[in-house]
Amino acid sequence: MSQSTVTSPDRFVELQTFVLVAQQGSFSAAARQREVSPSAVSKVVARLESRLGVQLLRRSTRRLELTAEGEQLLEQGQQLLADWMALESAVTQQGQPSGLVRINASSSTGNRLLVPLVGQIMQTWPGLQLDLSFTDHIVDLIAARADIALRWGELRSSDMVARKLGSTRQVVVASPEYLKRFGKPEHPDDLANHVRIGWNYPRAIPHWPFVVAGQAVAIGMGDVLRVNDGEAMANLAKAGAGLARLSLYHAWDDLHAGCLQPVLEDFNPGELQPIHAVYVGKPGQLPVRTRAVLDFLAQHVDLSHAERKPVHLLTAGA
């Protein structure tokens, strides 16, 4: 082996180091991750820039900024590293999923749909590590470094790929105590005399849809009480604070227990709201670990009950 071969830089380490610096936003943070000194990290990046003959990072006293060439290398370099990790996993573990999978979901969906499945996922693939983030704010998957996000509703066109897991009806509900105190609305027009618990984030639909005499009608949510969390909305309805429009999936247990009752079902348009597992990347090029979790969710998320009518649920004793 020639001397030049022995002393040539490890290009894979250079790429790993650069990607880590770009993701962490500083040499110091990347150095802590690699358990080396910041100067060592800086030298590796400088060596990479020298070999490529381009500047990848603009350094200032406060932050690092990627050049156009740096952004190109980061985007393609991340995919290259992910592909390499997937290849190593397939070769060394006969394709058994291993490594970290980050999943993002709303608070209510994460707790009701995902949490009950986590134990089985970990038991099926002991080599997996799961990082779960629950928030009712839409996050940028790339910025949040999330592999999968669970999202309700129709999706806007984007660079993300969506895999449908199921769908659910929407239903207006109230607690028996609330209906006893304020009366049961018999027509959408009656909602003017009731508190309607709504959402307070920009992407929310600002009205409740109904069908009256074959015509679509939209009733505003009102401004009395608004929240940004699905569990909080359900809990407020159960506490008698007002009416809420929830997915049947989220209201199912409370309807069964009698904590909530459906109202205005004769005017319910019956539209189905889908839930998708969304991710960035091409389906055929996903890491083994990400594809395994997606396949598991597609097989084990069961929303067949969530398309039924609450009236039937309560009268049939299902």
PDB file of C-alpha atoms in Angstrom:
ATOM      1  CA  MET A   1       0.000   0.000   0.000  1.00  0.00           C
ATOM      2  CA  SER A   2       1.397   3.375  -1.007  1.00  0.00           C
ATOM      3  CA  GLN A   3       2.141   6.136   1.469  1.00  0.00           C
ATOM      4  CA  SER A   4      -0.392   8.436  -0.241  1.00  0.00           C
ATOM      5  CA  THR A   5      -3.118   5.856   0.269  1.00  0.00           C
ATOM      6  CA  VAL A   6      -2.278   5.442   3.946  1.00  0.00           C
ATOM      7  CA  THR A   7      -2.299   9.162   4.655  1.00  0.00           C
ATOM      8  CA  SER A   8      -5.263  10.120   2.444  1.00  0.00           C
ATOM      9  CA  PRO A   9      -8.154  11.671   4.414  1.00  0.00           C
ATOM     10  CA  ASP A  10     -11.133   9.569   5.375  1.00  0.00           C
ATOM     11  CA  ARG A  11     -13.784  11.092   3.141  1.00  0.00           C
ATOM     12  CA  PHE A  12     -16.615   9.378   4.977  1.00  0.00           C
ATOM     13  CA  VAL A  13     -15.516  10.915   8.292  1.00  0.00           C
ATOM     14  CA  GLU A  14     -15.227  14.299   6.595  1.00  0.00           C
ATOM     15  CA  LEU A  15     -18.789  14.060   5.321  1.00  0.00           C
ATOM     16  CA  GLN A  16     -20.115  12.852   8.681  1.00  0.00           C
ATOM     17  CA  THR A  17     -18.372  15.726  10.453  1.00  0.00           C
ATOM     18  CA  PHE A  18     -19.606  18.366   8.032  1.00  0.00           C
ATOM     19  CA  VAL A  19     -23.210  17.134   8.207  1.00  0.00           C
ATOM     20  CA  LEU A  20     -23.062  17.099  12.002  1.00  0.00           C
ATOM     21  CA  VAL A  21     -21.712  20.665  12.123  1.00  0.00           C
ATOM     22  CA  ALA A  22     -24.467  21.832   9.745  1.00  0.00           C
ATOM     23  CA  GLN A  23     -27.176  20.087  11.761  1.00  0.00           C
ATOM     24  CA  GLN A  24     -25.901  21.299  15.143  1.00  0.00           C
ATOM     25  CA  GLY A  25     -25.154  24.816  13.942  1.00  0.00           C
ATOM     26  CA  SER A  26     -21.740  25.079  15.573  1.00  0.00           C
ATOM     27  CA  PHE A  27     -18.353  23.411  15.805  1.00  0.00           C
ATOM     28  CA  SER A  28     -18.621  23.183  19.586  1.00  0.00           C
ATOM     29  CA  ALA A  29     -21.920  21.307  19.524  1.00  0.00           C
ATOM     30  CA  ALA A  30     -20.633  18.931  16.859  1.00  0.00           C
ATOM     31  CA  ALA A  31     -17.450  18.399  18.881  1.00  0.00           C
ATOM     32  CA  ARG A  32     -19.473  17.418  21.941  1.00  0.00           C
ATOM     33  CA  GLN A  33     -21.393  14.913  19.856  1.00  0.00           C
ATOM     34  CA  ARG A  34     -18.174  13.342  18.546  1.00  0.00           C
ATOM     35  CA  GLU A  35     -16.371  13.742  21.887  1.00  0.00           C
ATOM     36  CA  VAL A  36     -13.447  15.615  20.358  1.00  0.00           C
ATOM     37  CA  SER A  37     -12.195  19.191  20.541  1.00  0.00           C
ATOM     38  CA  PRO A  38     -13.808  21.980  18.476  1.00  0.00           C
ATOM     39  CA  SER A  39     -10.461  22.609  16.801  1.00  0.00           C
ATOM     40  CA  ALA A  40     -10.338  18.992  15.622  1.00  0.00           C
ATOM     41  CA  VAL A  41     -13.787  19.361  14.061  1.00  0.00           C
ATOM     42  CA  SER A  42     -12.806  22.653  12.455  1.00  0.00           C
ATOM     43  CA  LYS A  43      -9.700  21.064  10.928  1.00  0.00           C
ATOM     44  CA  VAL A  44     -11.723  18.229   9.393  1.00  0.00           C
ATOM     45  CA  VAL A  45     -14.181  20.667   7.792  1.00  0.00           C
ATOM     46  CA  ALA A  46     -11.323  22.878   6.586  1.00  0.00           C
ATOM     47  CA  ARG A  47      -9.652  19.830   5.050  1.00  0.00           C
ATOM     48  CA  LEU A  48     -12.896  18.937   3.265  1.00  0.00           C
ATOM     49  CA  GLU A  49     -13.249  22.481   1.900  1.00  0.00           C
ATOM     50  CA  SER A  50      -9.632  22.464   0.750  1.00  0.00           C
ATOM     51  CA  ARG A  51     -10.027  19.141  -1.031  1.00  0.00           C
ATOM     52  CA  LEU A  52     -13.248  20.216  -2.756  1.00  0.00           C
ATOM     53  CA  GLY A  53     -11.931  23.689  -3.538  1.00  0.00           C
ATOM     54  CA  VAL A  54     -15.116  25.434  -2.336  1.00  0.00           C
ATOM     55  CA  GLN A  55     -16.300  27.179   0.810  1.00  0.00           C
ATOM     56  CA  LEU A  56     -19.044  25.222   2.553  1.00  0.00           C
ATOM     57  CA  LEU A  57     -19.583  27.355   5.658  1.00  0.00           C
ATOM     58  CA  ARG A  58     -19.493  31.068   6.375  1.00  0.00           C
ATOM     59  CA  ARG A  59     -18.226  31.608   9.889  1.00  0.00           C
ATOM     60  CA  SER A  60     -19.149  34.554  12.098  1.00  0.00           C
ATOM     61  CA  THR A  61     -18.842  35.255  15.805  1.00  0.00           C
ATOM     62  CA  ARG A  62     -22.479  34.310  16.389  1.00  0.00           C
ATOM     63  CA  ARG A  63     -23.395  31.555  13.960  1.00  0.00           C
ATOM     64  CA  LEU A  64     -22.528  29.441  10.942  1.00  0.00           C
ATOM     65  CA  GLU A  65     -24.234  29.800   7.579  1.00  0.00           C
ATOM     66  CA  LEU A  66     -24.174  27.334   4.726  1.00  0.00           C
ATOM     67  CA  THR A  67     -23.062  28.493   1.297  1.00  0.00           C
ATOM     68  CA  ALA A  68     -24.963  27.270  -1.762  1.00  0.00           C
ATOM     69  CA  GLU A  69     -22.366  24.532  -2.158  1.00  0.00           C
ATOM     70  CA  GLY A  70     -22.728  23.670   1.518  1.00  0.00           C
ATOM     71  CA  GLU A  71     -26.495  23.347   1.205  1.00  0.00           C
ATOM     72  CA  GLN A  72     -26.096  21.026  -1.772  1.00  0.00           C
ATOM     73  CA  LEU A  73     -23.565  18.866   0.051  1.00  0.00           C
ATOM     74  CA  LEU A  74     -25.746  18.759   3.189  1.00  0.00           C
ATOM     75  CA  GLU A  75     -28.882  17.674   1.319  1.00  0.00           C
ATOM     76  CA  GLN A  76     -27.191  14.937  -0.699  1.00  0.00           C
ATOM     77  CA  GLY A  77     -24.762  14.027   2.076  1.00  0.00           C
ATOM     78  CA  GLN A  78     -27.553  13.325   4.575  1.00  0.00           C
ATOM     79  CA  GLN A  79     -29.191  10.963   2.105  1.00  0.00           C
ATOM     80  CA  LEU A  80     -25.871   9.271   1.387  1.00  0.00           C
ATOM     81  CA  LEU A  81     -25.214   8.700   5.102  1.00  0.00           C
ATOM     82  CA  ALA A  82     -28.756   7.389   5.637  1.00  0.00           C
ATOM     83  CA  ASP A  83     -28.366   4.998   2.703  1.00  0.00           C
ATOM     84  CA  TRP A  84     -25.033   3.797   4.053  1.00  0.00           C
ATOM     85  CA  MET A  85     -26.507   3.159   7.510  1.00  0.00           C
ATOM     86  CA  ALA A  86     -29.379   1.231   5.937  1.00  0.00           C
ATOM     87  CA  LEU A  87     -26.891  -0.824   3.923  1.00  0.00           C
ATOM     88  CA  GLU A  88     -24.818  -1.590   7.013  1.00  0.00           C
ATOM     89  CA  SER A  89     -27.963  -2.628   8.882  1.00  0.00           C
ATOM     90  CA  ALA A  90     -29.037  -4.921   6.051  1.00  0.00           C
ATOM     91  CA  VAL A  91     -25.568  -6.512   5.803  1.00  0.00           C
ATOM     92  CA  THR A  92     -24.709  -6.876   9.486  1.00  0.00           C
ATOM     93  CA  GLN A  93     -28.172  -7.699  10.831  1.00  0.00           C
ATOM     94  CA  GLN A  94     -29.784  -9.444   7.855  1.00  0.00           C
ATOM     95  CA  GLY A  95     -32.116  -6.514   7.348  1.00  0.00           C
ATOM     96  CA  GLN A  96     -33.337  -6.352  10.954  1.00  0.00           C
ATOM     97  CA  PRO A  97     -34.376  -2.749  11.705  1.00  0.00           C
ATOM     98  CA  SER A  98     -32.108  -0.922  14.126  1.00  0.00           C
ATOM     99  CA  GLY A  99     -31.251   2.637  15.042  1.00  0.00           C
ATOM    100  CA  LEU A 100     -33.198   5.796  15.826  1.00  0.00           C
ATOM    101  CA  VAL A 101     -36.632   6.640  14.400  1.00  0.00           C
ATOM    102  CA  ARG A 102     -38.112  10.041  15.267  1.00  0.00           C
ATOM    103  CA  ILE A 103     -41.922  10.300  15.159  1.00  0.00           C
ATOM    104  CA  ASN A 104     -43.994  13.478  15.451  1.00  0.00           C
ATOM    105  CA  ALA A 105     -47.731  13.578  16.231  1.00  0.00           C
ATOM    106  CA  SER A 106     -50.351  15.731  17.881  1.00  0.00           C
ATOM    107  CA  SER A 107     -50.724  15.257  21.619  1.00  0.00           C
ATOM    108  CA  SER A 108     -54.031  13.409  21.453  1.00  0.00           C
ATOM    109  CA  THR A 109     -53.049  11.243  18.478  1.00  0.00           C
ATOM    110  CA  GLY A 110     -49.684  10.433  19.998  1.00  0.00           C
ATOM    111  CA  ASN A 111     -51.172   9.352  23.310  1.00  0.00           C
ATOM    112  CA  ARG A 112     -54.236   7.542  21.979  1.00  0.00           C
ATOM    113  CA  LEU A 113     -52.943   5.974  18.761  1.00  0.00           C
ATOM    114  CA  LEU A 114     -49.175   5.705  18.977  1.00  0.00           C
ATOM    115  CA  VAL A 115     -48.381   5.093  22.655  1.00  0.00           C
ATOM    116  CA  PRO A 116     -50.423   1.841  22.868  1.00  0.00           C
ATOM    117  CA  LEU A 117     -48.378   0.446  19.947  1.00  0.00           C
ATOM    118  CA  VAL A 118     -44.906   1.409  21.157  1.00  0.00           C
ATOM    119  CA  GLY A 119     -44.382  -1.630  23.374  1.00  0.00           C
ATOM    120  CA  GLN A 120     -45.215  -3.998  20.531  1.00  0.00           C
ATOM    121  CA  ILE A 121     -42.941  -2.110  18.133  1.00  0.00           C
ATOM    122  CA  MET A 122     -40.014  -2.336  20.551  1.00  0.00           C
ATOM    123  CA  GLN A 123     -40.719  -6.007  21.236  1.00  0.00           C
ATOM    124  CA  THR A 124     -40.867  -6.786  17.524  1.00  0.00           C
ATOM    125  CA  TRP A 125     -37.591  -4.981  16.760  1.00  0.00           C
ATOM    126  CA  PRO A 126     -35.398  -4.690  19.891  1.00  0.00           C
ATOM    127  CA  GLY A 127     -32.737  -2.849  17.919  1.00  0.00           C
ATOM    128  CA  LEU A 128     -34.961   0.178  17.340  1.00  0.00           C
ATOM    129  CA  GLN A 129     -34.791   3.423  19.304  1.00  0.00           C
ATOM    130  CA  LEU A 130     -37.894   5.632  19.234  1.00  0.00           C
ATOM    131  CA  ASP A 131     -37.906   9.389  19.800  1.00  0.00           C
ATOM    132  CA  LEU A 132     -41.510  10.625  20.165  1.00  0.00           C
ATOM    133  CA  SER A 133     -42.492  14.308  19.994  1.00  0.00           C
ATOM    134  CA  PHE A 134     -46.124  15.285  20.597  1.00  0.00           C
ATOM    135  CA  THR A 135     -47.317  18.765  19.646  1.00  0.00           C
ATOM    136  CA  ASP A 136     -50.425  20.193  18.009  1.00  0.00           C
ATOM    137  CA  HIS A 137     -48.306  22.526  15.881  1.00  0.00           C
ATOM    138  CA  ILE A 138     -47.348  21.424  12.367  1.00  0.00           C
ATOM    139  CA  VAL A 139     -43.597  20.940  12.270  1.00  0.00           C
ATOM    140  CA  ASP A 140     -41.137  20.939   9.397  1.00  0.00           C
ATOM    141  CA  LEU A 141     -39.950  17.327   9.259  1.00  0.00           C
ATOM    142  CA  ILE A 142     -36.508  18.264   7.963  1.00  0.00           C
ATOM    143  CA  ALA A 143     -35.956  21.053  10.488  1.00  0.00           C
ATOM    144  CA  ALA A 144     -37.219  18.834  13.328  1.00  0.00           C
ATOM    145  CA  ARG A 145     -35.180  15.896  12.013  1.00  0.00           C
ATOM    146  CA  ALA A 146     -38.333  13.768  12.190  1.00  0.00           C
ATOM    147  CA  ASP A 147     -38.550  10.558  10.178  1.00  0.00           C
ATOM    148  CA  ILE A 148     -42.343  10.151  10.373  1.00  0.00           C
ATOM    149  CA  ALA A 149     -45.243  12.438  11.274  1.00  0.00           C
ATOM    150  CA  LEU A 150     -48.864  11.442  11.897  1.00  0.00           C
ATOM    151  CA  ARG A 151     -51.264  14.025  10.507  1.00  0.00           C
ATOM    152  CA  TRP A 152     -55.040  14.259  10.321  1.00  0.00           C
ATOM    153  CA  GLY A 153     -56.963  15.849   7.464  1.00  0.00           C
ATOM    154  CA  GLU A 154     -56.308  16.400   3.795  1.00  0.00           C
ATOM    155  CA  LEU A 155     -52.665  17.122   3.085  1.00  0.00           C
ATOM    156  CA  ARG A 156     -51.374  20.041   1.108  1.00  0.00           C
ATOM    157  CA  SER A 157     -49.097  19.204  -1.783  1.00  0.00           C
ATOM    158  CA  SER A 158     -45.478  19.095  -0.672  1.00  0.00           C
ATOM    159  CA  ASP A 159     -42.266  17.155  -1.002  1.00  0.00           C
ATOM    160  CA  MET A 160     -43.520  14.688   1.604  1.00  0.00           C
ATOM    161  CA  VAL A 161     -44.847  11.224   0.853  1.00  0.00           C
ATOM    162  CA  ALA A 162     -48.077  10.173   2.586  1.00  0.00           C
ATOM    163  CA  ARG A 163     -49.290   6.719   3.562  1.00  0.00           C
ATOM    164  CA  LYS A 164     -52.942   6.587   4.609  1.00  0.00           C
ATOM    165  CA  LEU A 165     -53.589   4.723   7.867  1.00  0.00           C
ATOM    166  CA  GLY A 166     -57.350   5.153   8.098  1.00  0.00           C
ATOM    167  CA  SER A 167     -60.091   7.746   8.539  1.00  0.00           C
ATOM    168  CA  THR A 168     -62.678   8.901  11.061  1.00  0.00           C
ATOM    169  CA  ARG A 169     -65.978  10.777  11.188  1.00  0.00           C
ATOM    170  CA  GLN A 170     -66.442  14.032  13.048  1.00  0.00           C
ATOM    171  CA  VAL A 171     -69.164  14.393  15.681  1.00  0.00           C
ATOM    172  CA  VAL A 172     -70.498  17.255  17.807  1.00  0.00           C
ATOM    173  CA  VAL A 173     -70.629  16.189  21.451  1.00  0.00           C
ATOM    174  CA  ALA A 174     -71.490  17.502  24.886  1.00  0.00           C
ATOM    175  CA  SER A 175     -71.594  16.140  28.408  1.00  0.00           C
ATOM    176  CA  PRO A 176     -74.923  15.000  29.874  1.00  0.00           C
ATOM    177  CA  GLU A 177     -74.551  17.686  32.577  1.00  0.00           C
ATOM    178  CA  TYR A 178     -74.137  20.443  29.980  1.00  0.00           C
ATOM    179  CA  LEU A 179     -77.205  19.285  28.033  1.00  0.00           C
ATOM    180  CA  LYS A 180     -79.214  19.113  31.244  1.00  0.00           C
ATOM    181  CA  ARG A 181     -78.308  22.697  32.145  1.00  0.00           C
ATOM    182  CA  PHE A 182     -78.545  24.356  28.733  1.00  0.00           C
ATOM    183  CA  GLY A 183     -80.743  22.016  26.697  1.00  0.00           C
ATOM    184  CA  LYS A 184     -79.958  19.872  23.693  1.00  0.00           C
ATOM    185  CA  PRO A 185     -79.615  21.705  20.360  1.00  0.00           C
ATOM    186  CA  GLU A 186     -82.091  20.283  17.842  1.00  0.00           C
ATOM    187  CA  HIS A 187     -80.997  22.357  14.835  1.00  0.00           C
ATOM    188  CA  PRO A 188     -77.683  23.998  13.820  1.00  0.00           C
ATOM    189  CA  ASP A 189     -79.341  27.389  14.313  1.00  0.00           C
ATOM    190  CA  ASP A 190     -79.642  26.549  18.016  1.00  0.00           C
ATOM    191  CA  LEU A 191     -75.852  26.691  18.335  1.00  0.00           C
ATOM    192  CA  ALA A 192     -76.071  30.468  18.594  1.00  0.00           C
ATOM    193  CA  ASN A 193     -77.225  29.897  22.184  1.00  0.00           C
ATOM    194  CA  HIS A 194     -74.420  27.492  23.086  1.00  0.00           C
ATOM    195  CA  VAL A 195     -70.694  27.669  23.807  1.00  0.00           C
ATOM    196  CA  ARG A 196     -68.781  26.072  20.933  1.00  0.00           C
ATOM    197  CA  ILE A 197     -65.251  25.026  21.870  1.00  0.00           C
ATOM    198  CA  GLY A 198     -62.972  25.751  18.920  1.00  0.00           C
ATOM    199  CA  TRP A 199     -59.356  25.723  17.809  1.00  0.00           C
ATOM    200  CA  ASN A 200     -57.039  28.704  18.136  1.00  0.00           C
ATOM    201  CA  TYR A 201     -54.340  27.893  15.581  1.00  0.00           C
ATOM    202  CA  PRO A 202     -54.265  29.303  12.001  1.00  0.00           C
ATOM    203  CA  ARG A 203     -54.640  26.001  10.118  1.00  0.00           C
ATOM    204  CA  ALA A 204     -57.925  25.168  11.858  1.00  0.00           C
ATOM    205  CA  ILE A 205     -61.182  25.314   9.898  1.00  0.00           C
ATOM    206  CA  PRO A 206     -63.066  28.233  11.520  1.00  0.00           C
ATOM    207  CA  HIS A 207     -66.535  26.676  11.273  1.00  0.00           C
ATOM    208  CA  TRP A 208     -68.559  23.510  11.820  1.00  0.00           C
ATOM    209  CA  PRO A 209     -70.152  22.027   8.681  1.00  0.00           C
ATOM    210  CA  PHE A 210     -73.736  20.718   8.603  1.00  0.00           C
ATOM    211  CA  VAL A 211     -76.261  19.700   5.971  1.00  0.00           C
ATOM    212  CA  VAL A 212     -79.723  21.270   6.289  1.00  0.00           C
ATOM    213  CA  ALA A 213     -82.431  20.327   3.763  1.00  0.00           C
ATOM    214  CA  GLY A 214     -79.751  19.044   1.414  1.00  0.00           C
ATOM    215  CA  GLN A 215     -77.717  22.270   1.557  1.00  0.00           C
ATOM    216  CA  ALA A 216     -74.286  22.703   3.116  1.00  0.00           C
ATOM    217  CA  VAL A 217     -74.317  25.075   6.088  1.00  0.00           C
ATOM    218  CA  ALA A 218     -71.298  26.421   7.997  1.00  0.00           C
ATOM    219  CA  ILE A 219     -71.673  27.531  11.615  1.00  0.00           C
ATOM    220  CA  GLY A 220     -68.869  29.607  13.112  1.00  0.00           C
ATOM    221  CA  MET A 221     -67.135  28.294  16.221  1.00  0.00           C
ATOM    222  CA  GLY A 222     -67.467  31.540  18.139  1.00  0.00           C
ATOM    223  CA  ASP A 223     -64.858  33.257  20.273  1.00  0.00           C
ATOM    224  CA  VAL A 224     -65.839  32.272  23.803  1.00  0.00           C
ATOM    225  CA  LEU A 225     -63.568  29.259  24.273  1.00  0.00           C
ATOM    226  CA  ARG A 226     -60.684  28.071  22.080  1.00  0.00           C
ATOM    227  CA  VAL A 227     -57.805  25.664  22.650  1.00  0.00           C
ATOM    228  CA  ASN A 228     -54.871  24.187  20.739  1.00  0.00           C
ATOM    229  CA  ASP A 229     -54.920  20.667  22.193  1.00  0.00           C
ATOM    230  CA  GLY A 230     -57.299  17.827  21.338  1.00  0.00           C
ATOM    231  CA  GLU A 231     -57.203  16.268  24.794  1.00  0.00           C
ATOM    232  CA  ALA A 232     -57.960  19.634  26.378  1.00  0.00           C
ATOM    233  CA  MET A 233     -60.950  20.076  24.068  1.00  0.00           C
ATOM    234  CA  ALA A 234     -62.346  16.656  24.987  1.00  0.00           C
ATOM    235  CA  ASN A 235     -61.760  17.267  28.688  1.00  0.00           C
ATOM    236  CA  LEU A 236     -63.474  20.656  28.522  1.00  0.00           C
ATOM    237  CA  ALA A 237     -66.491  19.078  26.848  1.00  0.00           C
ATOM    238  CA  LYS A 238     -66.638  16.342  29.497  1.00  0.00           C
ATOM    239  CA  ALA A 239     -66.409  19.004  32.203  1.00  0.00           C
ATOM    240  CA  GLY A 240     -69.491  20.722  30.791  1.00  0.00           C
ATOM    241  CA  ALA A 241     -67.733  23.811  29.432  1.00  0.00           C
ATOM    242  CA  GLY A 242     -69.472  23.626  26.058  1.00  0.00           C
ATOM    243  CA  LEU A 243     -70.014  21.693  22.844  1.00  0.00           C
ATOM    244  CA  ALA A 244     -67.056  20.286  20.934  1.00  0.00           C
ATOM    245  CA  ARG A 245     -66.608  18.824  17.472  1.00  0.00           C
ATOM    246  CA  LEU A 246     -64.275  15.855  17.842  1.00  0.00           C
ATOM    247  CA  SER A 247     -63.201  12.966  15.692  1.00  0.00           C
ATOM    248  CA  LEU A 248     -65.152   9.821  16.497  1.00  0.00           C
ATOM    249  CA  TYR A 249     -61.803   8.098  17.024  1.00  0.00           C
ATOM    250  CA  HIS A 250     -60.927  10.452  19.891  1.00  0.00           C
ATOM    251  CA  ALA A 251     -64.468  10.541  21.344  1.00  0.00           C
ATOM    252  CA  TRP A 252     -65.105   6.780  21.117  1.00  0.00           C
ATOM    253  CA  ASP A 253     -64.286   5.772  24.704  1.00  0.00           C
ATOM    254  CA  ASP A 254     -66.113   8.732  26.222  1.00  0.00           C
ATOM    255  CA  LEU A 255     -69.217   8.009  24.133  1.00  0.00           C
ATOM    256  CA  HIS A 256     -69.117   4.384  25.274  1.00  0.00           C
ATOM    257  CA  ALA A 257     -68.785   5.456  28.907  1.00  0.00           C
ATOM    258  CA  GLY A 258     -71.594   7.998  28.633  1.00  0.00           C
ATOM    259  CA  CYS A 259     -69.278  10.918  29.489  1.00  0.00           C
ATOM    260  CA  LEU A 260     -70.199  12.519  26.161  1.00  0.00           C
ATOM    261  CA  GLN A 261     -73.313  12.377  24.020  1.00  0.00           C
ATOM    262  CA  PRO A 262     -73.642  13.107  20.289  1.00  0.00           C
ATOM    263  CA  VAL A 263     -75.853  15.972  19.142  1.00  0.00           C
ATOM    264  CA  LEU A 264     -77.134  17.194  15.758  1.00  0.00           C
ATOM    265  CA  GLU A 265     -76.409  13.832  14.106  1.00  0.00           C
ATOM    266  CA  ASP A 266     -79.335  14.332  11.690  1.00  0.00           C
ATOM    267  CA  PHE A 267     -77.391  17.268  10.225  1.00  0.00           C
ATOM    268  CA  ASN A 268     -73.935  15.676  10.270  1.00  0.00           C
ATOM    269  CA  PRO A 269     -72.450  15.744   6.731  1.00  0.00           C
ATOM    270  CA  GLY A 270     -70.651  12.480   7.533  1.00  0.00           C
ATOM    271  CA  GLU A 271     -67.380  13.414   5.862  1.00  0.00           C
ATOM    272  CA  LEU A 272     -64.386  11.275   6.728  1.00  0.00           C
ATOM    273  CA  GLN A 273     -61.129  12.803   7.939  1.00  0.00           C
ATOM    274  CA  PRO A 274     -58.087  10.743   6.935  1.00  0.00           C
ATOM    275  CA  ILE A 275     -54.934  10.198   8.950  1.00  0.00           C
ATOM    276  CA  HIS A 276     -51.618   9.755   7.177  1.00  0.00           C
ATOM    277  CA  ALA A 277     -48.109   8.785   8.118  1.00  0.00           C
ATOM    278  CA  VAL A 278     -46.001  11.288   6.210  1.00  0.00           C
ATOM    279  CA  TYR A 279     -42.274  11.231   5.576  1.00  0.00           C
ATOM    280  CA  VAL A 280     -39.615  12.812   3.379  1.00  0.00           C
ATOM    281  CA  GLY A 281     -37.874  10.669   0.789  1.00  0.00           C
ATOM    282  CA  LYS A 282     -38.623   8.115  -1.864  1.00  0.00           C
ATOM    283  CA  PRO A 283     -40.511   4.973  -0.740  1.00  0.00           C
ATOM    284  CA  GLY A 284     -37.912   2.661  -2.249  1.00  0.00           C
ATOM    285  CA  GLN A 285     -34.989   4.456  -0.627  1.00  0.00           C
ATOM    286  CA  LEU A 286     -36.090   4.649   2.998  1.00  0.00           C
ATOM    287  CA  PRO A 287     -33.849   3.279   5.750  1.00  0.00           C
ATOM    288  CA  VAL A 288     -34.871  -0.169   6.930  1.00  0.00           C
ATOM    289  CA  ARG A 289     -35.810   1.176  10.356  1.00  0.00           C
ATOM    290  CA  THR A 290     -38.166   3.851   8.972  1.00  0.00           C
ATOM    291  CA  ARG A 291     -39.825   1.504   6.519  1.00  0.00           C
ATOM    292  CA  ALA A 292     -40.349  -1.073   9.284  1.00  0.00           C
ATOM    293  CA  VAL A 293     -42.200   1.429  11.503  1.00  0.00           C
ATOM    294  CA  LEU A 294     -44.322   2.643   8.572  1.00  0.00           C
ATOM    295  CA  ASP A 295     -45.280  -0.931   7.690  1.00  0.00           C
ATOM    296  CA  PHE A 296     -46.117  -1.664  11.323  1.00  0.00           C
ATOM    297  CA  LEU A 297     -48.398   1.374  11.592  1.00  0.00           C
ATOM    298  CA  ALA A 298     -50.137   0.504   8.324  1.00  0.00           C
ATOM    299  CA  GLN A 299     -50.831  -3.018   9.620  1.00  0.00           C
ATOM    300  CA  HIS A 300     -51.806  -2.242  13.220  1.00  0.00           C
ATOM    301  CA  VAL A 301     -53.635   1.104  13.204  1.00  0.00           C
ATOM    302  CA  ASP A 302     -57.307   0.103  13.127  1.00  0.00           C
ATOM    303  CA  LEU A 303     -59.820   2.904  12.646  1.00  0.00           C
ATOM    304  CA  SER A 304     -62.666   0.808  11.244  1.00  0.00           C
ATOM    305  CA  HIS A 305     -64.858   1.666  14.259  1.00  0.00           C
ATOM    306  CA  ALA A 306     -64.205   5.383  13.808  1.00  0.00           C
ATOM    307  CA  GLU A 307     -66.319   5.639  10.649  1.00  0.00           C
ATOM    308  CA  ARG A 308     -69.531   4.568  12.415  1.00  0.00           C
ATOM    309  CA  LYS A 309     -72.283   6.805  13.677  1.00  0.00           C
ATOM    310  CA  PRO A 310     -72.372   7.500  17.418  1.00  0.00           C
ATOM    311  CA  VAL A 311     -76.169   7.097  17.398  1.00  0.00           C
ATOM    312  CA  HIS A 312     -75.728   3.494  16.260  1.00  0.00           C
ATOM    313  CA  LEU A 313     -72.949   3.026  18.766  1.00  0.00           C
ATOM    314  CA  LEU A 314     -75.168   4.034  21.673  1.00  0.00           C
ATOM    315  CA  THR A 315     -78.352   2.251  20.600  1.00  0.00           C
ATOM    316  CA  ALA A 316     -76.730  -0.991  19.423  1.00  0.00           C
ATOM    317  CA  GLY A 317     -74.498  -1.382  22.467  1.00  0.00           C
ATOM    318  CA  ALA A 318     -71.444  -1.911  20.255  1.00  0.00           C
TER     319      ALA A 318
END
